[in-house]
GROMACS .gro file of C-alpha atoms in nm:
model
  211
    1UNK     CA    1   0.000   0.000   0.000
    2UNK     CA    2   0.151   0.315  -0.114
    3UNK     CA    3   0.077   0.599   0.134
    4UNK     CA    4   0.095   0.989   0.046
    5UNK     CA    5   0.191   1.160   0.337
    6UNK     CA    6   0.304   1.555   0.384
    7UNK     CA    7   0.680   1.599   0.485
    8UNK     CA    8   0.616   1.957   0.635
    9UNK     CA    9   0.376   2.202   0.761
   10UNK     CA   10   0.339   2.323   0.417
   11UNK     CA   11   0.166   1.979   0.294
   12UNK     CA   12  -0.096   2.037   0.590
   13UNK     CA   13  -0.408   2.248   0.574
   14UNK     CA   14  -0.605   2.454   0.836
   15UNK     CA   15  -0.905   2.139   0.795
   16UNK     CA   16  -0.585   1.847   0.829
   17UNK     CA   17  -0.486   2.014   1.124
   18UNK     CA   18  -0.804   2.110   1.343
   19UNK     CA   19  -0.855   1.748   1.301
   20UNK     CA   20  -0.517   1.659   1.404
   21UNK     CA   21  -0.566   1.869   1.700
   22UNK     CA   22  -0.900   1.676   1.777
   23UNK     CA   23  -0.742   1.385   1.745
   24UNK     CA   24  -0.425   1.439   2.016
   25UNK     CA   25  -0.716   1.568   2.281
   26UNK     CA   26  -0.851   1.282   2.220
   27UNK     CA   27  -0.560   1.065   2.256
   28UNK     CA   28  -0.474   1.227   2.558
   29UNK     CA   29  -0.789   1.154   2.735
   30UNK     CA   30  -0.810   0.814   2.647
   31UNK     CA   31  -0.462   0.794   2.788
   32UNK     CA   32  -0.576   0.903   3.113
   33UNK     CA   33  -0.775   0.602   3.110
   34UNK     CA   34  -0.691   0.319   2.953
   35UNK     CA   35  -0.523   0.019   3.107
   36UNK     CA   36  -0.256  -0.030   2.795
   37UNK     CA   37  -0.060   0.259   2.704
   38UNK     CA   38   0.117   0.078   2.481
   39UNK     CA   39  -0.200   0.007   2.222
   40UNK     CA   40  -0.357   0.362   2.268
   41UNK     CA   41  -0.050   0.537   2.175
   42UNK     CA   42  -0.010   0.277   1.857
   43UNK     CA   43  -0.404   0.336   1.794
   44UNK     CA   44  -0.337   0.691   1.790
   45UNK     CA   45  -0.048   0.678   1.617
   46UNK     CA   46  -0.239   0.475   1.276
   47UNK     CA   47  -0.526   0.753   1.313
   48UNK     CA   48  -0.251   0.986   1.276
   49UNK     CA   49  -0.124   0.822   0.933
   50UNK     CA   50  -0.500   0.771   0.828
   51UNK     CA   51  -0.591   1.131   0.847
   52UNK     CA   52  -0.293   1.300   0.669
   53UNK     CA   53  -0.280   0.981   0.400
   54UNK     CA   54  -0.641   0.982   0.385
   55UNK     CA   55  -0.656   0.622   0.359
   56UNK     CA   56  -0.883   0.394   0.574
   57UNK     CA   57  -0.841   0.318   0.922
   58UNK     CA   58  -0.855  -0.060   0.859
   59UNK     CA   59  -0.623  -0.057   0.541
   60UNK     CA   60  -0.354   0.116   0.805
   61UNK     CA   61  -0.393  -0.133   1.071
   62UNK     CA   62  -0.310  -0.408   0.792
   63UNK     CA   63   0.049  -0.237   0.767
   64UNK     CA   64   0.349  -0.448   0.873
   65UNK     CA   65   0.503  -0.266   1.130
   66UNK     CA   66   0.829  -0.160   0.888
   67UNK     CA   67   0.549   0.028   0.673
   68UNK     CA   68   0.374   0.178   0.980
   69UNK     CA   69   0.711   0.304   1.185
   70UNK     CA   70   0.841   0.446   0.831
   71UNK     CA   71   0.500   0.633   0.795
   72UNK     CA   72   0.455   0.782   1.148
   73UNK     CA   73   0.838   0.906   1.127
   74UNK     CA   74   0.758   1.152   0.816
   75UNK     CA   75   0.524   1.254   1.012
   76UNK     CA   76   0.769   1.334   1.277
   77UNK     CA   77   0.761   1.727   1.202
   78UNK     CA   78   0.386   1.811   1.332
   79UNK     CA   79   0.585   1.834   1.702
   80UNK     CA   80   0.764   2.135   1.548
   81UNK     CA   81   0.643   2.477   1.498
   82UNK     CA   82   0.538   2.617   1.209
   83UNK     CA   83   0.718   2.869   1.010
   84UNK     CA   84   0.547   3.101   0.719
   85UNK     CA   85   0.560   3.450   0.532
   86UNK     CA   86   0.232   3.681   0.665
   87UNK     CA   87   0.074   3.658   0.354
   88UNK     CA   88  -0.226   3.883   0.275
   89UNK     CA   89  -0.312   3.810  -0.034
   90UNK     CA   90  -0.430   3.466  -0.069
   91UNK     CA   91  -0.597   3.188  -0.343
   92UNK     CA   92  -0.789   2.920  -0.293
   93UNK     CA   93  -1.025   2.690  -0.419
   94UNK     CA   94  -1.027   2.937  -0.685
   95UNK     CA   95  -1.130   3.253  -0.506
   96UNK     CA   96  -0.928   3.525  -0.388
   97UNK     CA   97  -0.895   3.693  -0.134
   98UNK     CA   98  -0.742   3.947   0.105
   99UNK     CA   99  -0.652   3.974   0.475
  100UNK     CA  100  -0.665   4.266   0.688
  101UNK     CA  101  -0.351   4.277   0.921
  102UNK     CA  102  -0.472   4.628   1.130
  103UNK     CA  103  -0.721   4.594   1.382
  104UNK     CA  104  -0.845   4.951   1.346
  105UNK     CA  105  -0.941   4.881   0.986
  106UNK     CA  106  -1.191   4.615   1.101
  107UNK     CA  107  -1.572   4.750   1.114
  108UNK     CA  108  -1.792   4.658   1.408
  109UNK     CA  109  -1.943   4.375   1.246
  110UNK     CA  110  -1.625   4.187   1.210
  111UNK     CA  111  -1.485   4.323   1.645
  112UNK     CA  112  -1.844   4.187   1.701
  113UNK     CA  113  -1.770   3.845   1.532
  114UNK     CA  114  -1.422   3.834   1.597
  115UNK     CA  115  -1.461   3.869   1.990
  116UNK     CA  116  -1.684   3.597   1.987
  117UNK     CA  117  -1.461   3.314   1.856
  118UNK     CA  118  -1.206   3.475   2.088
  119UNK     CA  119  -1.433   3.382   2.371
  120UNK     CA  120  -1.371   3.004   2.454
  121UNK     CA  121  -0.997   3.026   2.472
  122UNK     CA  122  -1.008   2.594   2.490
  123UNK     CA  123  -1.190   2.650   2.104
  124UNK     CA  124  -0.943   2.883   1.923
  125UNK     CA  125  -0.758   2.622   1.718
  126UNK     CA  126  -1.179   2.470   1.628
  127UNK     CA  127  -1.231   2.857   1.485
  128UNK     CA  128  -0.913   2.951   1.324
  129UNK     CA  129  -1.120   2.933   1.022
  130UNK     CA  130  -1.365   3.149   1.180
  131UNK     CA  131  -1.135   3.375   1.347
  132UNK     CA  132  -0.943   3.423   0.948
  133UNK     CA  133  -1.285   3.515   0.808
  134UNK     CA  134  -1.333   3.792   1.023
  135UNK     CA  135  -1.073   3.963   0.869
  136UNK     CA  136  -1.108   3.829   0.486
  137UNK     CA  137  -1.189   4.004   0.174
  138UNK     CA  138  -1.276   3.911  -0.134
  139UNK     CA  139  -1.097   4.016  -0.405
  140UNK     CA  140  -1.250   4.080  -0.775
  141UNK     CA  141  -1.064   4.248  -0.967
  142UNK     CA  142  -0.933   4.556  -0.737
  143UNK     CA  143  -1.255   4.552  -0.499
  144UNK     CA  144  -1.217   4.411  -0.189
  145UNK     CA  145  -1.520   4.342  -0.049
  146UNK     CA  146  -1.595   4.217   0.349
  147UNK     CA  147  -1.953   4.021   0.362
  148UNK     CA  148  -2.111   3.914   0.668
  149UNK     CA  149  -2.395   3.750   0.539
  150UNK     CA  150  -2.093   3.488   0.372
  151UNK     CA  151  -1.866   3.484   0.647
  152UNK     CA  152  -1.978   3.111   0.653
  153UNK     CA  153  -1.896   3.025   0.307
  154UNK     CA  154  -1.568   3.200   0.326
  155UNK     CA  155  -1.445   3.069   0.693
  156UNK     CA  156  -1.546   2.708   0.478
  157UNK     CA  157  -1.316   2.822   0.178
  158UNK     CA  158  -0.984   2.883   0.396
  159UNK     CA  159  -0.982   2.526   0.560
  160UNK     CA  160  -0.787   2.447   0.278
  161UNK     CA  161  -0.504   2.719   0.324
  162UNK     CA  162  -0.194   2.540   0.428
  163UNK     CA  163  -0.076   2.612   0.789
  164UNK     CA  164   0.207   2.741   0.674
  165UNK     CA  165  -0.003   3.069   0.561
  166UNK     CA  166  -0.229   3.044   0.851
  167UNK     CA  167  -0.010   3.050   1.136
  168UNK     CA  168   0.208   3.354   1.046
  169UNK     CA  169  -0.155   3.540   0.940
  170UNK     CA  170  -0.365   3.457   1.251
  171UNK     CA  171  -0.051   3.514   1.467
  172UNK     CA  172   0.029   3.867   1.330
  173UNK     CA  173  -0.314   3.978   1.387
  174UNK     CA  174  -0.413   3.878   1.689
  175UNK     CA  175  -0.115   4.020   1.836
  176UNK     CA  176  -0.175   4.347   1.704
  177UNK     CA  177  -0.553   4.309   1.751
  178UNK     CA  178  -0.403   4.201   2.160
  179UNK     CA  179  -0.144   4.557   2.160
  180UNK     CA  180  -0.496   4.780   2.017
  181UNK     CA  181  -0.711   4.623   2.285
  182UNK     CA  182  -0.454   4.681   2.536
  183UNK     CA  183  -0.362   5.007   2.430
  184UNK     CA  184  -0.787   5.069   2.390
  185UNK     CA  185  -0.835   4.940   2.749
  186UNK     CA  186  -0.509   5.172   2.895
  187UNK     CA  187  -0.748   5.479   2.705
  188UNK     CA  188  -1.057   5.354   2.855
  189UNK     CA  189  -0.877   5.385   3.180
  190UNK     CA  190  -0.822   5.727   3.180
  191UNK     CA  191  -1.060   5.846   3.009
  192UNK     CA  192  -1.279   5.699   3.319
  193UNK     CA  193  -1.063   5.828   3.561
  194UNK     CA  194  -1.144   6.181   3.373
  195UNK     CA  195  -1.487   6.130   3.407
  196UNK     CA  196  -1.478   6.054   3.743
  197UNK     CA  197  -1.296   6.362   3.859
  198UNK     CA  198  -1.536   6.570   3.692
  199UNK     CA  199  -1.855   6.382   3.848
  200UNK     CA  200  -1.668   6.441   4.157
  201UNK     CA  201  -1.615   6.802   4.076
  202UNK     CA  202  -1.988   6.836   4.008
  203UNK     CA  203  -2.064   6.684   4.323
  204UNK     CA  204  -1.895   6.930   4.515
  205UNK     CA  205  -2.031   7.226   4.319
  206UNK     CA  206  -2.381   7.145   4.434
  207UNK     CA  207  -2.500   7.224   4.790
  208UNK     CA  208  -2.570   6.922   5.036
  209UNK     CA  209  -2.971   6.826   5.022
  210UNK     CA  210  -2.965   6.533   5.242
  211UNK     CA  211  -3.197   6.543   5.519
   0.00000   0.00000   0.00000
């Protein structure tokens, strides 16, 4: 059986590795459990080669075990990280399409959206393709164009970006997206504490009606 398997990050897509993700959760729980390590780590280890070869479970379990060490050891670079240009212009599936990399460009549609895949910190990796969509535009011809009503459709179009454009992408945004919040928040601040002198400077300027 001749397998097809990715030698780098650059072979694996956003969809390949939200599954892969999925997959090492749920290897690790069964670990917590089980009563042979030994055959849970092997089962996990032939789900591993199924999903990036996208052959069948059972044809991988008929491997000899030269086959199967061969194929889990090209597989050997998903426990390193993953390196990429920020790329903002992007094709796929035959669309097009641009990514915004400031925060401050985004309208309140997309902070609205954006903030809630942000939410459940345990679920980022599950929305990355969510999370990419909030900032996405299509591009035709020299329009870029952000649509909310096909945030779906597009958020299904980028599982098949390869990690290697995703990481460097989601990475460089969020951070600045993390610096404008913080730097928003530090604003916020005194911009409260402003109001807050002058409510107390009001307070004074009126005379005492209690009692």
């Amino acid at each position: 059986m001749k397998l097809l398997l990715p030698n780098d990050w650059q072979g694996v897509t956003l969809r390949e590795y939200q599954a892969y993700i999925a997959l090492m959760k749920e290897a690790g729980e069964k670990l917590e459990i089980t009563t042979d390590a030994k055959i849970t780590n092997f089962e996990s280890e032939c789900a591993m080669i199924s999903l990036f070869s996208g052959g069948d479970m059972d044809e991988i379990l008929q491997l000899d075990m030269n086959s199967h060490n061969r194929a889990y050891n090209q597989l050997g670079f998903l426990s390193q990280p993953i390196f990429g240009k920020v790329s903002t212009k992007v094709k796929v599936n035959g669309n097009r399409y641009y990514f915004e990399k400031n925060p401050r460009k985004i309208n309140g549609g997309q902070y609205i959206a954006l903030n809630h895949f942000l939410t459940d910190t345990d679920k980022i990796d599950a929305n990355l393709h969510n999370l990419l969509a909030c900032f996405a535009y299509e591009r035709k011809w020299f329009k870029r164009t952000y649509n909310a009503d096909k945030h779906e459709d597009v958020a299904k179009d980028l599982l098949d970006l390869p990690m290697t454009t995703v990481k460097p992408l989601t990475d460089f945004f969020l951070s600045n997206y993390q610096n404008y919040i913080k730097n928003m928040s530090l604003f916020l601040g005194v911009v409260e504490k402003g109001l807050i002198r002058q409510v107390d400077k009001l307070k004074r300027s009126y005379p005492n009606t209690d009692g």
